[in-house]
Tab-separated table of C-alpha atoms and ligand atoms in Angstrom:
chain	number	residue	atom	x	y	z
S	1	UNK	CA	-11.299	68.305	0.271
S	2	UNK	CA	-14.021	67.761	-2.253
S	3	UNK	CA	-12.763	65.218	-5.015
S	4	UNK	CA	-15.507	66.334	-7.600
S	5	UNK	CA	-13.717	69.656	-7.190
S	6	UNK	CA	-11.047	68.201	-9.387
S	7	UNK	CA	-12.413	68.251	-12.959
S	8	UNK	CA	-10.142	66.231	-15.377
S	9	UNK	CA	-11.642	65.395	-18.702
S	10	UNK	CA	-10.427	62.342	-20.188
S	11	UNK	CA	-10.603	62.791	-23.843
S	12	UNK	CA	-8.120	59.869	-24.180
S	13	UNK	CA	-4.771	60.728	-26.510
S	14	UNK	CA	-5.366	63.778	-28.587
S	15	UNK	CA	-2.021	63.925	-29.841
S	16	UNK	CA	-3.070	67.588	-31.814
S	17	UNK	CA	-2.146	68.778	-28.198
S	18	UNK	CA	1.700	68.391	-28.614
S	19	UNK	CA	2.274	71.382	-30.364
S	20	UNK	CA	0.532	74.684	-30.738
S	21	UNK	CA	-0.581	76.288	-33.259
S	22	UNK	CA	2.680	77.581	-35.018
S	23	UNK	CA	3.816	74.134	-34.352
S	24	UNK	CA	6.247	75.373	-31.977
S	25	UNK	CA	6.453	72.543	-28.963
S	26	UNK	CA	4.225	73.738	-26.075
S	27	UNK	CA	5.806	75.273	-22.924
S	28	UNK	CA	4.609	74.048	-19.592
S	29	UNK	CA	5.629	76.094	-16.372
S	30	UNK	CA	5.627	73.458	-13.612
S	31	UNK	CA	5.726	74.498	-9.638
S	32	UNK	CA	6.214	71.962	-7.080
S	33	UNK	CA	6.003	73.034	-2.821
S	34	UNK	CA	4.822	70.057	-1.497
S	35	UNK	CA	7.469	69.314	1.064
S	36	UNK	CA	10.439	70.789	1.654
S	37	UNK	CA	11.644	72.128	-1.641
S	38	UNK	CA	10.018	75.233	-3.662
S	39	UNK	CA	10.784	74.528	-7.235
S	40	UNK	CA	9.689	75.574	-10.895
S	41	UNK	CA	10.654	74.269	-14.439
S	42	UNK	CA	10.003	74.983	-17.778
S	43	UNK	CA	9.518	71.865	-19.735
S	44	UNK	CA	8.615	71.570	-23.470
S	45	UNK	CA	6.782	69.095	-25.609
S	46	UNK	CA	9.838	67.855	-27.141
S	47	UNK	CA	11.022	66.629	-23.690
S	48	UNK	CA	13.469	70.126	-23.269
S	49	UNK	CA	14.085	71.459	-19.789
S	50	UNK	CA	14.400	74.878	-20.666
S	51	UNK	CA	14.344	76.426	-17.414
S	52	UNK	CA	15.362	74.686	-13.792
S	53	UNK	CA	15.026	76.204	-10.490
S	54	UNK	CA	15.152	74.171	-7.250
S	55	UNK	CA	15.165	76.061	-3.596
S	56	UNK	CA	15.743	73.153	-0.916
S	57	UNK	CA	14.800	74.083	2.461
S	58	UNK	CA	16.912	71.459	3.940
S	59	UNK	CA	19.264	73.444	6.083
S	60	UNK	CA	16.229	75.343	7.619
S	61	UNK	CA	14.893	71.927	9.107
S	62	UNK	CA	18.158	70.184	9.547
S	63	UNK	CA	18.358	71.379	12.918
S	64	UNK	CA	14.674	69.691	14.208
S	65	UNK	CA	15.865	66.354	12.185
S	66	UNK	CA	13.129	66.472	9.853
S	67	UNK	CA	10.447	68.905	7.492
S	68	UNK	CA	8.511	71.084	10.308
S	69	UNK	CA	5.232	71.610	8.101
S	70	UNK	CA	4.971	75.410	9.469
S	71	UNK	CA	8.442	76.608	8.549
S	72	UNK	CA	7.690	75.218	5.378
S	73	UNK	CA	4.883	76.727	4.764
S	74	UNK	CA	6.327	80.352	5.481
S	75	UNK	CA	9.568	79.185	3.490
S	76	UNK	CA	7.429	78.506	0.390
S	77	UNK	CA	5.635	81.537	0.479
S	78	UNK	CA	8.820	83.814	0.774
S	79	UNK	CA	10.543	81.572	-2.022
S	80	UNK	CA	8.090	80.843	-4.288
S	81	UNK	CA	7.514	84.026	-6.292
S	82	UNK	CA	11.772	84.558	-6.950
S	83	UNK	CA	11.822	80.794	-7.881
S	84	UNK	CA	9.327	81.016	-10.818
S	85	UNK	CA	11.151	84.705	-11.560
S	86	UNK	CA	14.547	83.201	-11.837
S	87	UNK	CA	13.387	79.898	-13.921
S	88	UNK	CA	11.493	82.085	-16.538
S	89	UNK	CA	15.142	84.111	-16.553
S	90	UNK	CA	17.220	81.002	-17.154
S	91	UNK	CA	14.903	79.686	-19.940
S	92	UNK	CA	14.785	83.538	-21.456
S	93	UNK	CA	10.865	83.439	-21.128
S	94	UNK	CA	8.256	85.681	-20.062
S	95	UNK	CA	4.909	84.543	-18.944
S	96	UNK	CA	3.436	85.533	-22.028
S	97	UNK	CA	5.272	82.797	-23.815
S	98	UNK	CA	3.961	79.601	-21.599
S	99	UNK	CA	1.291	77.846	-22.897
S	100	UNK	CA	0.340	75.728	-19.845
S	101	UNK	CA	0.653	76.250	-16.251
S	102	UNK	CA	0.891	72.849	-13.706
S	103	UNK	CA	1.238	72.809	-9.792
S	104	UNK	CA	1.109	70.318	-7.501
S	105	UNK	CA	-2.409	69.729	-6.244
S	106	UNK	CA	-1.043	67.028	-3.289
S	107	UNK	CA	-0.632	64.842	-1.904
S	108	UNK	CA	1.424	66.169	0.509
S	109	UNK	CA	1.927	68.937	3.695
S	110	UNK	CA	-1.249	70.836	2.972
S	111	UNK	CA	0.292	74.389	3.632
S	112	UNK	CA	3.082	74.361	1.098
S	113	UNK	CA	0.706	72.572	-1.432
S	114	UNK	CA	-2.085	75.801	-0.758
S	115	UNK	CA	0.942	78.188	-1.606
S	116	UNK	CA	2.030	76.720	-5.059
S	117	UNK	CA	-1.580	75.509	-6.120
S	118	UNK	CA	-2.715	79.524	-5.596
S	119	UNK	CA	0.291	80.700	-7.213
S	120	UNK	CA	-0.605	79.186	-10.153
S	121	UNK	CA	-4.347	79.304	-10.431
S	122	UNK	CA	-3.478	83.242	-9.711
S	123	UNK	CA	-1.299	83.246	-12.805
S	124	UNK	CA	-3.379	81.010	-14.943
S	125	UNK	CA	-6.678	83.336	-14.335
S	126	UNK	CA	-4.593	86.513	-14.773
S	127	UNK	CA	-2.960	85.226	-18.428
S	128	UNK	CA	-5.743	83.260	-19.097
S	129	UNK	CA	-3.685	80.014	-19.816
S	130	UNK	CA	-4.792	76.312	-19.043
S	131	UNK	CA	-4.322	74.949	-15.473
S	132	UNK	CA	-3.538	71.293	-15.058
S	133	UNK	CA	-3.579	70.111	-11.425
S	134	UNK	CA	-0.910	67.870	-11.047
S	135	UNK	CA	-0.475	64.736	-8.326
S	136	UNK	CA	2.638	65.112	-7.030
S	137	UNK	CA	3.147	61.463	-7.195
S	138	UNK	CA	2.478	61.206	-10.794
S	139	UNK	CA	4.902	63.358	-11.514
S	140	UNK	CA	7.510	60.941	-9.666
S	141	UNK	CA	5.834	58.419	-12.013
S	142	UNK	CA	6.210	60.238	-15.305
S	143	UNK	CA	9.119	61.735	-15.245
S	144	UNK	CA	11.240	58.540	-16.421
S	145	UNK	CA	9.462	59.379	-19.603
S	146	UNK	CA	11.310	62.785	-19.819
S	147	UNK	CA	14.567	61.641	-20.977
S	148	UNK	CA	17.296	64.812	-20.099
S	149	UNK	CA	19.804	65.753	-22.292
S	150	UNK	CA	22.316	65.903	-19.068
S	151	UNK	CA	21.533	61.837	-18.877
S	152	UNK	CA	24.683	60.280	-18.440
S	153	UNK	CA	24.153	56.505	-17.492
S	154	UNK	CA	22.062	53.925	-20.125
S	155	UNK	CA	19.483	53.712	-17.392
S	156	UNK	CA	18.358	57.257	-17.981
S	157	UNK	CA	18.763	56.976	-21.693
S	158	UNK	CA	15.304	54.687	-22.329
S	159	UNK	CA	12.585	55.643	-23.679
S	160	UNK	CA	10.054	54.357	-21.248
S	161	UNK	CA	6.752	53.361	-23.018
S	162	UNK	CA	3.472	52.527	-21.419
S	163	UNK	CA	2.476	49.983	-19.471
S	164	UNK	CA	5.763	49.978	-17.424
S	165	UNK	CA	6.430	48.519	-13.855
S	166	UNK	CA	6.922	51.095	-11.369
S	167	UNK	CA	8.817	50.548	-7.715
S	168	UNK	CA	8.020	54.286	-6.259
S	169	UNK	CA	9.831	54.752	-3.325
S	170	UNK	CA	9.990	58.317	-1.680
S	171	UNK	CA	9.675	59.916	1.805
S	172	UNK	CA	5.982	59.418	1.755
S	173	UNK	CA	5.078	56.717	-0.089
S	174	UNK	CA	6.737	52.840	-1.059
S	175	UNK	CA	4.683	51.187	-3.767
S	176	UNK	CA	4.901	49.202	-6.745
S	177	UNK	CA	2.465	49.777	-9.632
S	178	UNK	CA	1.566	49.095	-12.681
S	179	UNK	CA	1.390	52.407	-14.851
S	180	UNK	CA	-1.404	51.762	-17.537
S	181	UNK	CA	-1.199	55.578	-18.749
S	182	UNK	CA	-1.379	58.901	-17.635
S	183	UNK	CA	-3.902	58.830	-15.000
S	184	UNK	CA	-4.132	55.319	-15.106
S	185	UNK	CA	-2.395	53.093	-12.354
S	186	UNK	CA	-2.946	49.790	-10.928
S	187	UNK	CA	-1.769	49.068	-7.446
S	188	UNK	CA	0.651	45.805	-7.027
S	189	UNK	CA	1.730	46.288	-3.651
S	190	UNK	CA	2.835	49.069	-0.778
S	191	UNK	CA	4.019	49.479	2.462
S	192	UNK	CA	2.073	48.698	5.559
S	193	UNK	CA	3.713	50.895	7.978
S	194	UNK	CA	6.724	53.239	6.617
S	195	UNK	CA	8.015	54.390	3.790
S	196	UNK	CA	11.847	53.223	2.465
S	197	UNK	CA	12.563	56.760	2.913
S	198	UNK	CA	11.047	57.596	6.166
S	199	UNK	CA	13.409	53.730	7.309
S	200	UNK	CA	16.685	55.692	5.583
S	201	UNK	CA	15.902	59.065	7.554
S	202	UNK	CA	14.674	57.105	10.870
S	203	UNK	CA	17.943	54.986	10.795
S	204	UNK	CA	20.517	57.989	9.998
S	205	UNK	CA	18.506	59.931	12.762
S	206	UNK	CA	19.302	57.227	14.994
S	207	UNK	CA	22.937	57.342	14.218
S	208	UNK	CA	23.335	60.759	14.721
S	209	UNK	CA	23.968	61.576	11.131
S	210	UNK	CA	21.605	64.160	9.786
S	211	UNK	CA	18.791	65.074	7.512
S	212	UNK	CA	17.626	63.454	5.034
S	213	UNK	CA	19.354	60.215	5.916
S	214	UNK	CA	18.932	58.559	2.453
S	215	UNK	CA	21.967	60.209	0.908
S	216	UNK	CA	24.197	59.879	4.051
S	217	UNK	CA	23.515	56.432	4.648
S	218	UNK	CA	24.091	55.625	1.057
S	219	UNK	CA	27.366	56.968	1.098
S	220	UNK	CA	28.169	55.193	4.074
S	221	UNK	CA	27.218	52.127	3.102
S	222	UNK	CA	29.592	52.188	0.172
S	223	UNK	CA	32.320	52.188	2.851
S	224	UNK	CA	30.993	49.409	4.771
S	225	UNK	CA	30.256	45.835	5.335
S	226	UNK	CA	27.081	44.715	4.627
S	227	UNK	CA	27.086	40.969	5.944
S	228	UNK	CA	28.890	42.309	9.266
S	229	UNK	CA	25.201	42.764	10.735
S	230	UNK	CA	22.226	40.890	10.119
S	231	UNK	CA	18.562	43.159	9.617
S	232	UNK	CA	15.452	41.183	8.937
S	233	UNK	CA	13.820	41.182	5.539
S	234	UNK	CA	10.010	41.514	6.688
S	235	UNK	CA	7.526	39.937	4.583
S	236	UNK	CA	9.741	38.407	2.264
S	237	UNK	CA	8.784	34.756	3.305
S	238	UNK	CA	5.175	35.620	2.376
S	239	UNK	CA	3.429	35.434	-0.796
S	240	UNK	CA	2.430	39.570	-2.147
S	241	UNK	CA	3.953	42.518	-3.457
S	242	UNK	CA	3.416	44.527	0.096
S	243	UNK	CA	6.143	45.972	2.148
S	244	UNK	CA	6.868	46.623	5.619
S	245	UNK	CA	9.933	48.516	7.084
S	246	UNK	CA	9.019	49.004	10.609
S	247	UNK	CA	10.436	45.751	11.568
S	248	UNK	CA	14.093	46.787	10.399
S	249	UNK	CA	13.925	50.233	12.285
S	250	UNK	CA	13.356	48.547	15.122
S	251	UNK	CA	16.242	45.943	14.730
S	252	UNK	CA	18.078	49.070	14.165
S	253	UNK	CA	17.235	50.544	17.250
S	254	UNK	CA	18.068	47.094	19.163
S	255	UNK	CA	21.556	46.872	17.709
S	256	UNK	CA	22.370	50.231	18.459
S	257	UNK	CA	20.803	49.747	21.950
S	258	UNK	CA	23.119	47.114	23.236
S	259	UNK	CA	26.268	48.640	21.097
S	260	UNK	CA	28.388	50.602	23.644
S	261	UNK	CA	28.844	53.997	22.564
S	262	UNK	CA	33.030	53.147	22.843
S	263	UNK	CA	32.508	51.065	20.081
S	264	UNK	CA	30.261	53.033	17.880
S	265	UNK	CA	33.219	53.943	15.552
S	266	UNK	CA	33.502	54.882	11.801
S	267	UNK	CA	33.432	51.459	11.102
S	268	UNK	CA	30.682	50.095	12.959
S	269	UNK	CA	28.487	52.813	11.645
S	270	UNK	CA	29.394	52.346	8.012
S	271	UNK	CA	28.847	48.494	8.382
S	272	UNK	CA	25.610	49.353	10.325
S	273	UNK	CA	24.504	51.271	7.034
S	274	UNK	CA	25.567	48.862	4.823
S	275	UNK	CA	24.046	45.964	6.260
S	276	UNK	CA	20.577	48.043	6.679
S	277	UNK	CA	20.698	49.008	3.619
S	278	UNK	CA	21.138	45.710	2.278
S	279	UNK	CA	18.038	44.708	4.253
S	280	UNK	CA	16.164	47.192	2.062
S	281	UNK	CA	17.485	46.208	-1.126
S	282	UNK	CA	16.751	42.588	-0.516
S	283	UNK	CA	13.188	43.603	0.217
S	284	UNK	CA	12.672	45.558	-3.080
S	285	UNK	CA	13.774	42.985	-5.325
S	286	UNK	CA	11.803	40.007	-3.232
S	287	UNK	CA	8.721	42.218	-3.673
S	288	UNK	CA	9.670	43.129	-6.919
S	289	UNK	CA	9.971	39.582	-8.057
S	290	UNK	CA	6.753	38.660	-6.660
S	291	UNK	CA	5.011	41.380	-8.954
S	292	UNK	CA	6.659	39.854	-12.000
S	293	UNK	CA	4.832	36.424	-11.167
S	294	UNK	CA	1.483	38.808	-10.167
S	295	UNK	CA	-0.846	37.727	-12.538
S	296	UNK	CA	-2.259	41.595	-13.109
S	297	UNK	CA	1.776	42.147	-14.267
S	298	UNK	CA	2.200	38.883	-16.715
S	299	UNK	CA	-0.893	40.114	-18.459
S	300	UNK	CA	-0.217	43.642	-18.920
S	301	UNK	CA	3.440	42.430	-20.116
S	302	UNK	CA	5.241	45.689	-19.280
S	303	UNK	CA	8.290	45.886	-21.066
S	304	UNK	CA	10.256	48.022	-18.467
S	305	UNK	CA	11.324	48.150	-15.119
S	306	UNK	CA	11.599	51.474	-13.388
S	307	UNK	CA	12.504	53.231	-10.470
S	308	UNK	CA	11.228	56.796	-9.402
S	309	UNK	CA	10.766	59.018	-6.061
S	310	UNK	CA	13.784	60.143	-4.237
S	311	UNK	CA	15.183	56.773	-2.845
S	312	UNK	CA	16.071	56.063	-6.497
S	313	UNK	CA	18.572	57.728	-6.234
S	314	UNK	CA	20.041	55.116	-4.077
S	315	UNK	CA	23.031	53.257	-5.950
S	316	UNK	CA	22.299	50.058	-4.529
S	317	UNK	CA	18.460	49.780	-5.316
S	318	UNK	CA	19.364	51.019	-8.802
S	319	UNK	CA	22.141	48.486	-9.441
S	320	UNK	CA	19.963	45.540	-7.814
S	321	UNK	CA	16.890	46.581	-9.608
S	322	UNK	CA	18.785	46.779	-13.132
S	323	UNK	CA	19.922	43.300	-12.520
S	324	UNK	CA	16.377	42.065	-11.649
S	325	UNK	CA	15.244	43.470	-15.145
S	326	UNK	CA	17.883	41.897	-16.861
S	327	UNK	CA	16.928	38.731	-15.524
S	328	UNK	CA	13.713	39.100	-16.553
S	329	UNK	CA	14.583	40.587	-19.973
S	330	UNK	CA	13.355	43.441	-19.232
S	331	UNK	CA	14.897	47.227	-19.877
S	332	UNK	CA	15.490	49.213	-17.108
S	333	UNK	CA	14.854	52.931	-16.576
S	334	UNK	CA	15.419	55.196	-13.625
S	335	UNK	CA	15.598	59.388	-14.024
S	336	UNK	CA	18.556	61.360	-13.520
S	337	UNK	CA	19.813	61.985	-10.232
S	338	UNK	CA	18.280	65.549	-9.953
S	339	UNK	CA	14.803	64.556	-11.173
S	340	UNK	CA	14.696	61.423	-8.327
S	341	UNK	CA	13.945	63.775	-5.446
S	342	UNK	CA	11.624	66.717	-5.802
S	343	UNK	CA	11.282	68.941	-8.504
S	344	UNK	CA	9.393	71.500	-10.825
S	345	UNK	CA	10.657	69.724	-13.915
S	346	UNK	CA	8.519	66.776	-13.149
S	347	UNK	CA	5.210	68.429	-12.327
S	348	UNK	CA	5.893	70.309	-15.848
S	349	UNK	CA	6.127	67.165	-17.568
S	350	UNK	CA	3.131	65.517	-15.677
S	351	UNK	CA	1.627	69.003	-16.958
S	352	UNK	CA	2.608	68.460	-20.302
S	353	UNK	CA	1.380	64.755	-20.175
S	354	UNK	CA	-1.970	65.627	-18.963
S	355	UNK	CA	-2.260	68.689	-21.226
S	356	UNK	CA	-2.160	66.282	-24.361
S	357	UNK	CA	-4.889	64.057	-23.088
S	358	UNK	CA	-6.918	66.991	-22.026
S	359	UNK	CA	-6.696	66.718	-18.402
S	360	UNK	CA	-7.345	70.413	-17.706
S	361	UNK	CA	-8.827	72.319	-14.564
S	362	UNK	CA	-12.412	73.592	-15.566
S	363	UNK	CA	-13.676	74.533	-11.696
S	364	UNK	CA	-11.690	75.841	-8.741
S	365	UNK	CA	-10.012	72.787	-6.809
S	366	UNK	CA	-9.401	72.257	-3.721
S	367	UNK	CA	-5.611	70.820	-3.152
S	368	UNK	CA	-5.427	67.171	-1.369
S	369	UNK	CA	-3.229	66.303	1.641
S	370	UNK	CA	-3.899	62.738	0.626
S	371	UNK	CA	-4.382	61.697	-3.487
S	372	UNK	CA	-3.839	58.272	-3.814
S	373	UNK	CA	-2.754	57.323	-7.595
S	374	UNK	CA	-5.605	54.959	-8.012
S	375	UNK	CA	-8.000	57.950	-7.438
S	376	UNK	CA	-6.851	59.968	-10.757
Y	1	KG4	O1	10.690	62.136	-3.512
Y	1	KG4	P1	11.528	63.084	-2.233
Y	1	KG4	O2	11.962	63.914	-2.581
Y	1	KG4	O3	10.020	63.427	-1.164
Y	1	KG4	C1	8.987	62.749	-0.942
Y	1	KG4	O4	8.043	63.121	-2.169
Y	1	KG4	O5	8.916	62.447	0.075
Y	1	KG4	O6	11.751	61.741	-1.178
Y	1	KG4	C2	12.570	62.061	-0.267
Y	1	KG4	C3	13.587	60.776	0.251
Y	1	KG4	C4	13.879	61.335	1.756
Y	1	KG4	O7	13.410	60.278	2.366
Y	1	KG4	C5	15.145	60.574	1.284
Y	1	KG4	O8	16.208	60.364	2.206
Y	1	KG4	C6	15.629	59.943	0.341
Y	1	KG4	O9	14.703	60.298	-0.395
Y	1	KG4	N1	16.603	59.909	-0.435
Y	1	KG4	C7	17.603	58.461	-0.267
Y	1	KG4	C8	18.421	58.879	-1.003
Y	1	KG4	N2	18.444	59.974	-1.642
Y	1	KG4	C9	17.076	60.519	-1.101
Y	1	KG4	N3	17.013	57.358	0.026
Y	1	KG4	C10	17.822	56.685	-0.348
Y	1	KG4	N4	19.261	56.784	-0.881
Y	1	KG4	C11	19.276	58.145	-1.446
Y	1	KG4	N5	20.265	58.163	-1.972
Y	2	ZN	ZN1	8.196	63.388	-3.869
């Protein structure tokens, strides 16, 4: 993929771009299709979500125990037009009312990304609207700044200002980042092998609990005893902020192999999930504690600690991070539950944030299966 093709004009903060000529908020249509959700949303620059449709393909992939890229691409093709139409209907808008079109241009499963991106490009060209190439990870990273009117707990009500310390944990990524500004990310630590979401998914699969594993393990863990089994905490005795989850996965496999089928009752599964989840929580708090002592972080003085990505739905991770933030006199912020896993609103919001600083596509863009946040 040709990076030069992604032209991002950096005009720095041009606040005149927050409202259109009539002083009405800017309306952005965002499209997400990088994994197993086809989603669209209309978000305005005053942080209102006017329409939001998430078509989840999870039932189509469940029997395979994970996402099958070809099936996902086909399902995106079949769904994308209808999802956009329903989103416009829900918002009571037509495409002519929309000021900006944004779509995920990577990273992700390239078949799906292409479908959302080509759809957005087609609409933007046909209607002569500005187009924003959104990095999916930036969608996760910035959505905590989109305060939702449906906010129910204090963590979703925080006004998140730059710079902030971000724990980005999804199915594909596990990173600690300093978010300096839109498009300005500094990597503090990242996983050397699996992501946290992958660890949840793989352990759930081993236990025969289904896909995706994160929410199932989370629910089981609430019923279990987290002290019954001991799983390793890889790298936690070492300095630095990197993660490793493959050792926890291997330990889970070994524990399962030595437990006869007859002993794998409900209590065993619940205790297993609780003990496994505690090891992931401990790794996250250990690595974040090191990040808070990192010179780069100390110098930036972030006031808020933020969690985002699908794994941010995890109740134990949210509360452990909130406790850690309090200990360090920081605020804690997290997106509302429906904006943690993949969704169109985070893409529309990242579209608005990029539009405000003039990051508008000027030439055809080639979507990218890999696109690290540090390469924006
Ligand atoms: O951000 P996301 O929707 O997709 C990617 O961009 O990868 O994240 C999906 C991941 C899956 O691995 C899923 O198991 C995990 O988020 N997840 C959770 C929870 N809900 C979703 N992990 C732990 N606890 C949860 N409650
Ligand atoms: Zn995601």
